[in-house]
mmCIF file of C-alpha atoms in Angstrom:
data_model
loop_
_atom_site.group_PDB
_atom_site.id
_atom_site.type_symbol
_atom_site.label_atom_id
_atom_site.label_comp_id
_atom_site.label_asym_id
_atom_site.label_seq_id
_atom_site.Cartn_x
_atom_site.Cartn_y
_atom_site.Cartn_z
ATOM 1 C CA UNK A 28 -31.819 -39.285 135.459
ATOM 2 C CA UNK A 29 -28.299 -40.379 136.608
ATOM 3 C CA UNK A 30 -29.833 -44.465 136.829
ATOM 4 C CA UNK A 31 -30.055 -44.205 132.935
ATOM 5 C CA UNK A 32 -26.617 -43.750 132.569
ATOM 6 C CA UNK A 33 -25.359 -46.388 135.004
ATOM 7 C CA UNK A 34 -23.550 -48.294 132.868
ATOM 8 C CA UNK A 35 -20.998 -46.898 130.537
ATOM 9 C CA UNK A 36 -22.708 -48.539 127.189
ATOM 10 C CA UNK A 37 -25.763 -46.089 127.902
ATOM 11 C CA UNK A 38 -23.453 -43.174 128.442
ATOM 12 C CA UNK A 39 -22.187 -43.894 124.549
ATOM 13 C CA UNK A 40 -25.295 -44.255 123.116
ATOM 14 C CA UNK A 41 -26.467 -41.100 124.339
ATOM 15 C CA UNK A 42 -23.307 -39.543 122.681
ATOM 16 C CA UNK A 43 -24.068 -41.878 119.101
ATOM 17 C CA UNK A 44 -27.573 -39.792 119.113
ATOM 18 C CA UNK A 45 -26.155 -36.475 120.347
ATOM 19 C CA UNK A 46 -23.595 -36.966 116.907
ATOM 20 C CA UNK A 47 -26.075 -37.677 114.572
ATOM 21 C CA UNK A 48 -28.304 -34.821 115.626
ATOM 22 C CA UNK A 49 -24.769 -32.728 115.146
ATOM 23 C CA UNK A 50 -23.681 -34.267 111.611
ATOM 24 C CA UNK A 51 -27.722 -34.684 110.638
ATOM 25 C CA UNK A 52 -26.831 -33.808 107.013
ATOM 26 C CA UNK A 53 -24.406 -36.110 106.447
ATOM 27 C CA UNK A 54 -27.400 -38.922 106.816
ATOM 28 C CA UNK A 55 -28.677 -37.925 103.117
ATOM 29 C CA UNK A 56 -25.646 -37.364 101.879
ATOM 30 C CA UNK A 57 -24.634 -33.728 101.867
ATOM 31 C CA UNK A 58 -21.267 -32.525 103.311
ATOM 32 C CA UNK A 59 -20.440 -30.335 106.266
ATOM 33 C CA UNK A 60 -19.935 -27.158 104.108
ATOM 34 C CA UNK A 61 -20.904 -23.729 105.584
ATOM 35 C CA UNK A 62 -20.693 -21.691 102.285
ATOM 36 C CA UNK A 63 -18.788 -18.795 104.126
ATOM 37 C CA UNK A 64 -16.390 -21.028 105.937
ATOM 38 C CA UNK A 65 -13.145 -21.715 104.823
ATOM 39 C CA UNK A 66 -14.051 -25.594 104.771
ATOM 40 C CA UNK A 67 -15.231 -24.720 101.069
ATOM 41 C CA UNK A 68 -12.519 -22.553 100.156
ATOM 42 C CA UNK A 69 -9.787 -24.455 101.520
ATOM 43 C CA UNK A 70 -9.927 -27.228 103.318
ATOM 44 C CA UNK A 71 -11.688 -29.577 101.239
ATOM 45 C CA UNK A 72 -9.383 -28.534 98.464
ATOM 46 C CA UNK A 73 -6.185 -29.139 100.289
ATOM 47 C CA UNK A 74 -7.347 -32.229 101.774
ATOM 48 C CA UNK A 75 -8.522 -33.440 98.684
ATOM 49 C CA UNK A 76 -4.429 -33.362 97.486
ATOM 50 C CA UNK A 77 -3.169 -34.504 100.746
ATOM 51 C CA UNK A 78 -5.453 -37.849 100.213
ATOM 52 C CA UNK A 79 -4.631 -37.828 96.649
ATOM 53 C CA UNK A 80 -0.705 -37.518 97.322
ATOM 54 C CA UNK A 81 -0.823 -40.216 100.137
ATOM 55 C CA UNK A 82 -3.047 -42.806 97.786
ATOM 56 C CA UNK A 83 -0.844 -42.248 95.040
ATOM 57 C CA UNK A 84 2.786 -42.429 96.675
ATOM 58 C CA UNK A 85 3.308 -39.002 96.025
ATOM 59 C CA UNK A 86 5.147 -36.624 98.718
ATOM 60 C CA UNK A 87 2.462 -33.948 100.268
ATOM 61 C CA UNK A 88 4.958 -31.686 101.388
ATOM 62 C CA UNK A 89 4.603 -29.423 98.420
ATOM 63 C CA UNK A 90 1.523 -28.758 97.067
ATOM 64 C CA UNK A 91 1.485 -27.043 93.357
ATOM 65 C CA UNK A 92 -1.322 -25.779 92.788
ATOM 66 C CA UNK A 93 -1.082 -23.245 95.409
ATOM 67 C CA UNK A 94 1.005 -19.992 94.318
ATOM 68 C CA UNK A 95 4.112 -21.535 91.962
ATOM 69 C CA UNK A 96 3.802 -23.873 94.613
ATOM 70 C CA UNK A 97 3.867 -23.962 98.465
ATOM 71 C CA UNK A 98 5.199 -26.055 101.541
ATOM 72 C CA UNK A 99 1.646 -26.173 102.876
ATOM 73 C CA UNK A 100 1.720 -28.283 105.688
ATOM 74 C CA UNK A 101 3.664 -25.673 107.700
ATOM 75 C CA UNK A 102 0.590 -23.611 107.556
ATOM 76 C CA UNK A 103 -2.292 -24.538 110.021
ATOM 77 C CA UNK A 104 -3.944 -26.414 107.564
ATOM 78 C CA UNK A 105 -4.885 -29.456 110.296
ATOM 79 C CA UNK A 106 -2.482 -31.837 110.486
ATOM 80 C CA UNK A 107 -0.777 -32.709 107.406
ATOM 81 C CA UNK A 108 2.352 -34.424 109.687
ATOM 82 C CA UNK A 109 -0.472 -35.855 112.031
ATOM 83 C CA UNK A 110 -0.329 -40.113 111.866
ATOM 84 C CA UNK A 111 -4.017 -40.289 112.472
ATOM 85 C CA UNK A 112 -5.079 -38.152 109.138
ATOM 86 C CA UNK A 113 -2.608 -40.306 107.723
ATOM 87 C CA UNK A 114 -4.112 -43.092 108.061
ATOM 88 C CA UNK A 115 -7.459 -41.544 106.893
ATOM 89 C CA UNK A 116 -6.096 -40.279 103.761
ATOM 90 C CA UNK A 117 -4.694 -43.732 102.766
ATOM 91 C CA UNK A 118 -8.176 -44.696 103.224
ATOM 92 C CA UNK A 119 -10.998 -42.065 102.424
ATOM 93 C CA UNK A 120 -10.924 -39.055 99.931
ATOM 94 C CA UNK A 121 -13.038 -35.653 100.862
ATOM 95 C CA UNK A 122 -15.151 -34.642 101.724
ATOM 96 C CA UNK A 123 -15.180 -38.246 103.523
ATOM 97 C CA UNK A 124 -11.691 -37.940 104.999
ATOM 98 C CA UNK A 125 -12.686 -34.250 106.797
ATOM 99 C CA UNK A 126 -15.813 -35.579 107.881
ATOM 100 C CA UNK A 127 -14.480 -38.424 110.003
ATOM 101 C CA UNK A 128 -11.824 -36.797 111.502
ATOM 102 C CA UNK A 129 -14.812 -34.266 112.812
ATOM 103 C CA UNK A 130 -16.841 -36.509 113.955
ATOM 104 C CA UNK A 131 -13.843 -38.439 115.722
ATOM 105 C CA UNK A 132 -13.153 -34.770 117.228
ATOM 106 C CA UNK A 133 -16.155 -34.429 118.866
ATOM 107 C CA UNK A 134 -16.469 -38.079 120.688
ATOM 108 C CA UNK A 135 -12.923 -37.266 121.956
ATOM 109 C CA UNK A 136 -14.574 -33.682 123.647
ATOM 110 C CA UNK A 137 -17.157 -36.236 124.894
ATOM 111 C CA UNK A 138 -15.002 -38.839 126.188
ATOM 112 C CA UNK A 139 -12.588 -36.636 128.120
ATOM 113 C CA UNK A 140 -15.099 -34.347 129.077
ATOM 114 C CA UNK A 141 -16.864 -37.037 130.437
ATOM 115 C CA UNK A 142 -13.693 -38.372 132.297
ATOM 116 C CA UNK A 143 -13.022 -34.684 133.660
ATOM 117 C CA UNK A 144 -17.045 -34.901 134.947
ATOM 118 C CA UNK A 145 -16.595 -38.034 136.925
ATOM 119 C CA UNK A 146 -12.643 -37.078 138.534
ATOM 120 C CA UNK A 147 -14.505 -34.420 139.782
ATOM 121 C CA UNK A 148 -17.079 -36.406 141.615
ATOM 122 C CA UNK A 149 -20.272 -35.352 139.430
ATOM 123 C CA UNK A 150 -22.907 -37.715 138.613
ATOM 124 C CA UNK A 151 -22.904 -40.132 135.312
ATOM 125 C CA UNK A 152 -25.766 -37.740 133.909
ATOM 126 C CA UNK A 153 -23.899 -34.601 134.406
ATOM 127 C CA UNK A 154 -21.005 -36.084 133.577
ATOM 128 C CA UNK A 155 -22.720 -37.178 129.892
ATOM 129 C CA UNK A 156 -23.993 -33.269 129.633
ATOM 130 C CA UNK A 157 -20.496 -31.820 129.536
ATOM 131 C CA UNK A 158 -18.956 -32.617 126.295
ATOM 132 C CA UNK A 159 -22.600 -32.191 124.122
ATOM 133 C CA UNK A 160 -22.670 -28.752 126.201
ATOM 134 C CA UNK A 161 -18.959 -27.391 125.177
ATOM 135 C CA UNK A 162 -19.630 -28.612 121.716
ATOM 136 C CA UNK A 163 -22.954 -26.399 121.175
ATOM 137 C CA UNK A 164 -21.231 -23.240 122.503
ATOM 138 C CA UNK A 165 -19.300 -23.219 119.164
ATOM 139 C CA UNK A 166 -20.323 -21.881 116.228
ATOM 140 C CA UNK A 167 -20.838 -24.154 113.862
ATOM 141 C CA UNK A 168 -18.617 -22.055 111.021
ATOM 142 C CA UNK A 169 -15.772 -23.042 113.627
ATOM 143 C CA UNK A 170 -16.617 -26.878 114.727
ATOM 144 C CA UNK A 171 -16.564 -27.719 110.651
ATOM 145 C CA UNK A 172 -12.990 -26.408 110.547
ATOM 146 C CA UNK A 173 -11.107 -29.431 110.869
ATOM 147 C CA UNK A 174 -8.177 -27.352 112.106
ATOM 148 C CA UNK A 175 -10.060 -26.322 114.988
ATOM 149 C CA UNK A 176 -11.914 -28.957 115.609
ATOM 150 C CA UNK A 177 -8.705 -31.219 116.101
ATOM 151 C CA UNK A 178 -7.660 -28.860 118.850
ATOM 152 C CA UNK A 179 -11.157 -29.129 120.656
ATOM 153 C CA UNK A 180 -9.902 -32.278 122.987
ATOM 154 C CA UNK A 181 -7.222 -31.069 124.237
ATOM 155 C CA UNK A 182 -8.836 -28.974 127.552
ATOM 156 C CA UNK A 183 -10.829 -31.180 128.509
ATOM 157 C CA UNK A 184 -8.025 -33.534 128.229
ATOM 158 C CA UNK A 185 -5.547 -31.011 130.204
ATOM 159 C CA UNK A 186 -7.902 -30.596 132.801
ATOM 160 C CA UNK A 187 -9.045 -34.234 133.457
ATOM 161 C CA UNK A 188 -5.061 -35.839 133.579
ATOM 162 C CA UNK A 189 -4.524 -32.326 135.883
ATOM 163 C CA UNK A 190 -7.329 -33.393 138.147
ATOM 164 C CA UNK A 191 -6.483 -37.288 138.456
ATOM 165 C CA UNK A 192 -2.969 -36.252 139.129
ATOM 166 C CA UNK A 193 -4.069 -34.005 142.201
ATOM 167 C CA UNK A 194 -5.968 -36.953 143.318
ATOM 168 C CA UNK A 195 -3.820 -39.586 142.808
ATOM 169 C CA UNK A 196 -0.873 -40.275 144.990
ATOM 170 C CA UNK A 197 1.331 -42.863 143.829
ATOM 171 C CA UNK A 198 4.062 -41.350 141.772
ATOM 172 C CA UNK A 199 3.741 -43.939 138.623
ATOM 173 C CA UNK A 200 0.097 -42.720 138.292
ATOM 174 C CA UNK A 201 1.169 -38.970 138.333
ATOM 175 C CA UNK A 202 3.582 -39.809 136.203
ATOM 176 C CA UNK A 203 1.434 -41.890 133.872
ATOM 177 C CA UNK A 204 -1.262 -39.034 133.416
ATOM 178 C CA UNK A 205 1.345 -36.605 132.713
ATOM 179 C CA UNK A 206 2.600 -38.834 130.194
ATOM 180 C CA UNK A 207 -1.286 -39.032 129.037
ATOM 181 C CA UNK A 208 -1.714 -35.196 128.944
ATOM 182 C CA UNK A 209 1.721 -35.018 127.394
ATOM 183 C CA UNK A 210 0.647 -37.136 124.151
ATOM 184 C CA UNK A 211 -2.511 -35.427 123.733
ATOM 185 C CA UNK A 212 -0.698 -31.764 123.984
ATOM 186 C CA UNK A 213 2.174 -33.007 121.027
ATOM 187 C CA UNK A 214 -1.134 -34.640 118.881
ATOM 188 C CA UNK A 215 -3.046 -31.343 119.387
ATOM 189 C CA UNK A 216 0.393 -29.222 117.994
ATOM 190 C CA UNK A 217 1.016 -31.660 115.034
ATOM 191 C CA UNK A 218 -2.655 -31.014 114.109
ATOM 192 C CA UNK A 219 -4.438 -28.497 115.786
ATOM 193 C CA UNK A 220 -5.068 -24.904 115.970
ATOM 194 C CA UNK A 221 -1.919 -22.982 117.933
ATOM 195 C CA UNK A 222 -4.850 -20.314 119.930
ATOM 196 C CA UNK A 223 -6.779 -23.530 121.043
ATOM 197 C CA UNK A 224 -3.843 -24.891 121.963
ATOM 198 C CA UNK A 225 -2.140 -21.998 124.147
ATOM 199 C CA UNK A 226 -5.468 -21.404 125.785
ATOM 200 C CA UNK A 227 -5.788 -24.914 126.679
ATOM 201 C CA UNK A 228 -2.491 -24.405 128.162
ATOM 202 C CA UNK A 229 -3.043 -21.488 129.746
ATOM 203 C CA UNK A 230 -6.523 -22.881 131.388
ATOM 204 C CA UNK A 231 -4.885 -25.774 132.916
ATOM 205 C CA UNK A 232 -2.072 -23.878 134.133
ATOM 206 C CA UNK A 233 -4.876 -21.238 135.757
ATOM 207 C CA UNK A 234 -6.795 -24.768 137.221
ATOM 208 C CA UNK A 235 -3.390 -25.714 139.091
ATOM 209 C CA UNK A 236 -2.272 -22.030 140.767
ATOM 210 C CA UNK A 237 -5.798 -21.896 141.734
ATOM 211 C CA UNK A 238 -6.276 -25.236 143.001
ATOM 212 C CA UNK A 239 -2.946 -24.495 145.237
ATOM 213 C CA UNK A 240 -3.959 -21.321 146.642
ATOM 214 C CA UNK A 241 -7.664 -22.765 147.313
ATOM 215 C CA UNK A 242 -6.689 -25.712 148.913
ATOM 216 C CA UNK A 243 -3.786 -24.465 150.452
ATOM 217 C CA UNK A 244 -1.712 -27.328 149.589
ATOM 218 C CA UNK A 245 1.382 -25.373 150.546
ATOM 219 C CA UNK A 246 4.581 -24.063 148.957
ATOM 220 C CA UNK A 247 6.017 -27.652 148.067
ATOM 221 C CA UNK A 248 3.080 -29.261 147.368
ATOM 222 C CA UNK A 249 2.256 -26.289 144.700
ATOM 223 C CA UNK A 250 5.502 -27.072 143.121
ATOM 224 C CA UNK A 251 5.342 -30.545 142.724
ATOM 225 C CA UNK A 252 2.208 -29.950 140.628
ATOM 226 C CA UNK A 253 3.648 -27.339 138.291
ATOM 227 C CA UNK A 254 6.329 -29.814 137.840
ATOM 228 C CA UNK A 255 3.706 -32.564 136.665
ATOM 229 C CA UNK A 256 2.743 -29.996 134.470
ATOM 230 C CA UNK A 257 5.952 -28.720 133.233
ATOM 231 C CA UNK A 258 6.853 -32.807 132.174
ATOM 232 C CA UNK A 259 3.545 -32.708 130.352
ATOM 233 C CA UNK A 260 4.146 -29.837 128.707
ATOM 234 C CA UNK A 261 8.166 -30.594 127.714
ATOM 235 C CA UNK A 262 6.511 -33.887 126.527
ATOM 236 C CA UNK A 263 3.910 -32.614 124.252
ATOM 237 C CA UNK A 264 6.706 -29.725 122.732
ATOM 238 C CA UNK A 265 8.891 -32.982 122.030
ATOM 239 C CA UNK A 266 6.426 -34.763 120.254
ATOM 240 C CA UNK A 267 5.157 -32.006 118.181
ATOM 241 C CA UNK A 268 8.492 -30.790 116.971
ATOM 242 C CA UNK A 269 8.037 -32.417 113.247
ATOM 243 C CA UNK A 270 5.814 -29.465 112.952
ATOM 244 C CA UNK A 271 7.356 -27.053 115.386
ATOM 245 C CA UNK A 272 11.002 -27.137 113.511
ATOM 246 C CA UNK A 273 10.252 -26.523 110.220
ATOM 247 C CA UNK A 274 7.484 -24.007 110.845
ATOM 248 C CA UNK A 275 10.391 -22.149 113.052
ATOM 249 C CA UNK A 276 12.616 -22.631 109.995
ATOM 250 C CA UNK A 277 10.380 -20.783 107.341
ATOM 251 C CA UNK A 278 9.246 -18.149 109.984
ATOM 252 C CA UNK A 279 11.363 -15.756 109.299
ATOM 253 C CA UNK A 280 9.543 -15.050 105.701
ATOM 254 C CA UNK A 281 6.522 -14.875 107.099
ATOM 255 C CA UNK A 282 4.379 -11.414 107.898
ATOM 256 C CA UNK A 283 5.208 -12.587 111.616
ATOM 257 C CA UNK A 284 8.318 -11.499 111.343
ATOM 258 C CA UNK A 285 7.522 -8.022 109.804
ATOM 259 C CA UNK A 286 8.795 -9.571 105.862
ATOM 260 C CA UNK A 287 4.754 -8.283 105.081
ATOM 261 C CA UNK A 288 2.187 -6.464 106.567
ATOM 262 C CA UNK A 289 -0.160 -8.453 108.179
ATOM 263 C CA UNK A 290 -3.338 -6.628 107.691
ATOM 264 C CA UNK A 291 -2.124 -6.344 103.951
ATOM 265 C CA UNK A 292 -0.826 -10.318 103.657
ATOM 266 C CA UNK A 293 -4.409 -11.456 105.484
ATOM 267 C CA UNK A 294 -7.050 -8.672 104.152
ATOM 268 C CA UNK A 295 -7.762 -8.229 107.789
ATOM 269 C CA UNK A 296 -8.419 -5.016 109.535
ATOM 270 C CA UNK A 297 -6.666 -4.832 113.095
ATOM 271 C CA UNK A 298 -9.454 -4.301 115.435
ATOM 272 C CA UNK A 299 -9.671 -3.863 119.184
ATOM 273 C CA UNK A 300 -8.694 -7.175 120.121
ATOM 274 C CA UNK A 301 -5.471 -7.128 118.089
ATOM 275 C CA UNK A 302 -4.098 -4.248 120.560
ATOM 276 C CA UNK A 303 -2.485 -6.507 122.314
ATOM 277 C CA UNK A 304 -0.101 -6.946 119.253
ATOM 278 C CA UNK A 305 1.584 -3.353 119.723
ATOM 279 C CA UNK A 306 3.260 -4.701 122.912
ATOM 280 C CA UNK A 307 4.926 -7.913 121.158
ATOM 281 C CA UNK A 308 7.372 -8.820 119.012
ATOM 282 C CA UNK A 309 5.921 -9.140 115.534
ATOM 283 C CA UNK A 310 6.827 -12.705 115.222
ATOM 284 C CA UNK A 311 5.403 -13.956 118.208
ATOM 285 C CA UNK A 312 2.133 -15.275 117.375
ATOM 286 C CA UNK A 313 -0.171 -14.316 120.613
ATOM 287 C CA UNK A 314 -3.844 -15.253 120.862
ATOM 288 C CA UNK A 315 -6.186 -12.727 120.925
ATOM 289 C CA UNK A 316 -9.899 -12.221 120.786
ATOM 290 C CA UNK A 317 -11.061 -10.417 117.744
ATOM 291 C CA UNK A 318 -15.219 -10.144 116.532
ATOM 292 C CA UNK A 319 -14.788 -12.930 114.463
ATOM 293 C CA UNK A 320 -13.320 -15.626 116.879
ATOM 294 C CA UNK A 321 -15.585 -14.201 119.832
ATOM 295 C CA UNK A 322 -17.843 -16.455 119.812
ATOM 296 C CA UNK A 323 -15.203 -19.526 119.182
ATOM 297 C CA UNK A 324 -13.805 -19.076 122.471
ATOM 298 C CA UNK A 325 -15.171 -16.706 124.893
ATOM 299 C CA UNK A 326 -17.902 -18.965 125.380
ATOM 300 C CA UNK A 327 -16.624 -22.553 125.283
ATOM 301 C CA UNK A 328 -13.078 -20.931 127.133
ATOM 302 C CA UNK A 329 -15.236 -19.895 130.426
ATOM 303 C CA UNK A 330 -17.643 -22.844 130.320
ATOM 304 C CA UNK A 331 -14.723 -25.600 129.902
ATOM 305 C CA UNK A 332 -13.192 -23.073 133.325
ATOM 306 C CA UNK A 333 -16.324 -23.232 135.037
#
């Protein structure tokens, strides 16, 4: 199979047919609405002002109609501070504007899975499989949450500028994918999910202690590449502290920081997963696996480590 992806124009057009078979409905016209998602509930809705707002001149920094108002793009609600769904709400209203930024989501898991694939020496074809793979082992109530979705990038990302920067040995290029890596990391905070993002983090990290103790690169060696890392991750905390700041600045009224209950404030029951909870402080936001988000990660988390 691998000499009908050759060139790098058949490699895209297999990923133009593998979208449209994802976003099938959107050919006749209907949107990407699971009717128990909160894509219905909320997402269209709040998009639908943030368009409106940017399109009219208006700030989208408080929305009204939530509450007697609300500072709603501190909340995860995908990237309100986010320069890309700026410039698709100047230009497109929902469900248009949430639809794009999807489908733009997914060719980015494609492309850097893709570029992941080939830095680790696998053929064109397999290389083509990965990102149409990791995006099938989500459910699609997740993939249609723009909020997620934005955050889907980001491992493959991590893992591909982690890769080329074990291979590569002139420091510029090191320092150019950590750059890379660094960008991506500060776009996936200012519009992403903060689980995807940590476990991203927390993947890559795993790929670089075990690459050292695999290939026995030695004590030094082992340190220079968590110091690649380290620059990558100081850059991406830079560039996403527009969201970081002021979400650190309104924390402290938040159910994270015990002001509510948070099986009261989210109509949530803590189960199993949420254990993990007891032994933190209540403001410190740690990712955990509950029923609902199972099949979210578990299954895209140890096929993007595999």
């Amino acid at each position: 199979m691998d000499k009908y992806f050759s060139k790098p124009i058949l490699v895209a057009l297999f990923w133009v047919a593998a979208v449209a078979a994802l976003f099938f409905p959107l050919l006749y016209g209907r949107v990407l609405l699971p009717t128990d998602s909160d894509l219905n509930v909320y997402y269209y809705p709040v998009f639908d002002f943030f368009a409106k707002a940017l399109q009219s001149g208006q700030s989208f920094l408080w929305m009204p109609h939530i509450f007697t108002g609300f500072p709603v793009y501190l909340s995860q609600v995908g990237g309100f501070l986010d320069p890309v769904n700026i410039l698709l709400g100047k230009l497109f209203l929902t469900p248009g504007l949430v639809e794009l930024r999807v489908i733009l989501d997914v060719i980015l898991v494609y492309l850097f899975s893709y570029l992941l694939g080939k830095a680790l020496g696998l053929s064109n074809f397999a290389s083509a499989l990965i990102g149409p793979s990791y995006i099938i082992g989500i459910d699609w109530l997740y993939l249609s949450n723009p909020l997620i979705a934005n955050s889907l990038f980001l491992l493959p990302l991590l893992l591909w500028v982690t890769v080329r920067t074990t291979n590569v040995s002139s420091v510029r290029e090191k320092i150019k994918y950590s750059v890379l890596g660094g960008i991506g990391l500060g776009w996936a905070v200012l519009s992403g999910y903060t689980q995807v993002v940590f476990y991203a983090l927390v993947l890559t990290g795993m790929y670089v202690i075990l690459y050292s103790i695999l290939n026995r690169v030695g004590v030094k060696r082992s340190l220079e590449l968590c110091g690649w890392f380290g620059l990558l991750c100081a850059i991406g905390f830079i560039l996403g502290l527009p969201q970081i700041l002021p979400a650190l600045k309104f924390l402290h009224l938040t159910s994270r920081a015990d002001v509510a209950n948070y099986t009261q404030a989210t109509l949530k029951s803590i189960s199993p997963g949420d254990f993990l909870l007891f032994f933190l402080p209540p403001n410190f936001y740690f990712p955990y696996v509950t029923s609902g988000r199972f099949p979210l990660y578990v299954g895209p988390v140890w096929a993007g480590l595999g």
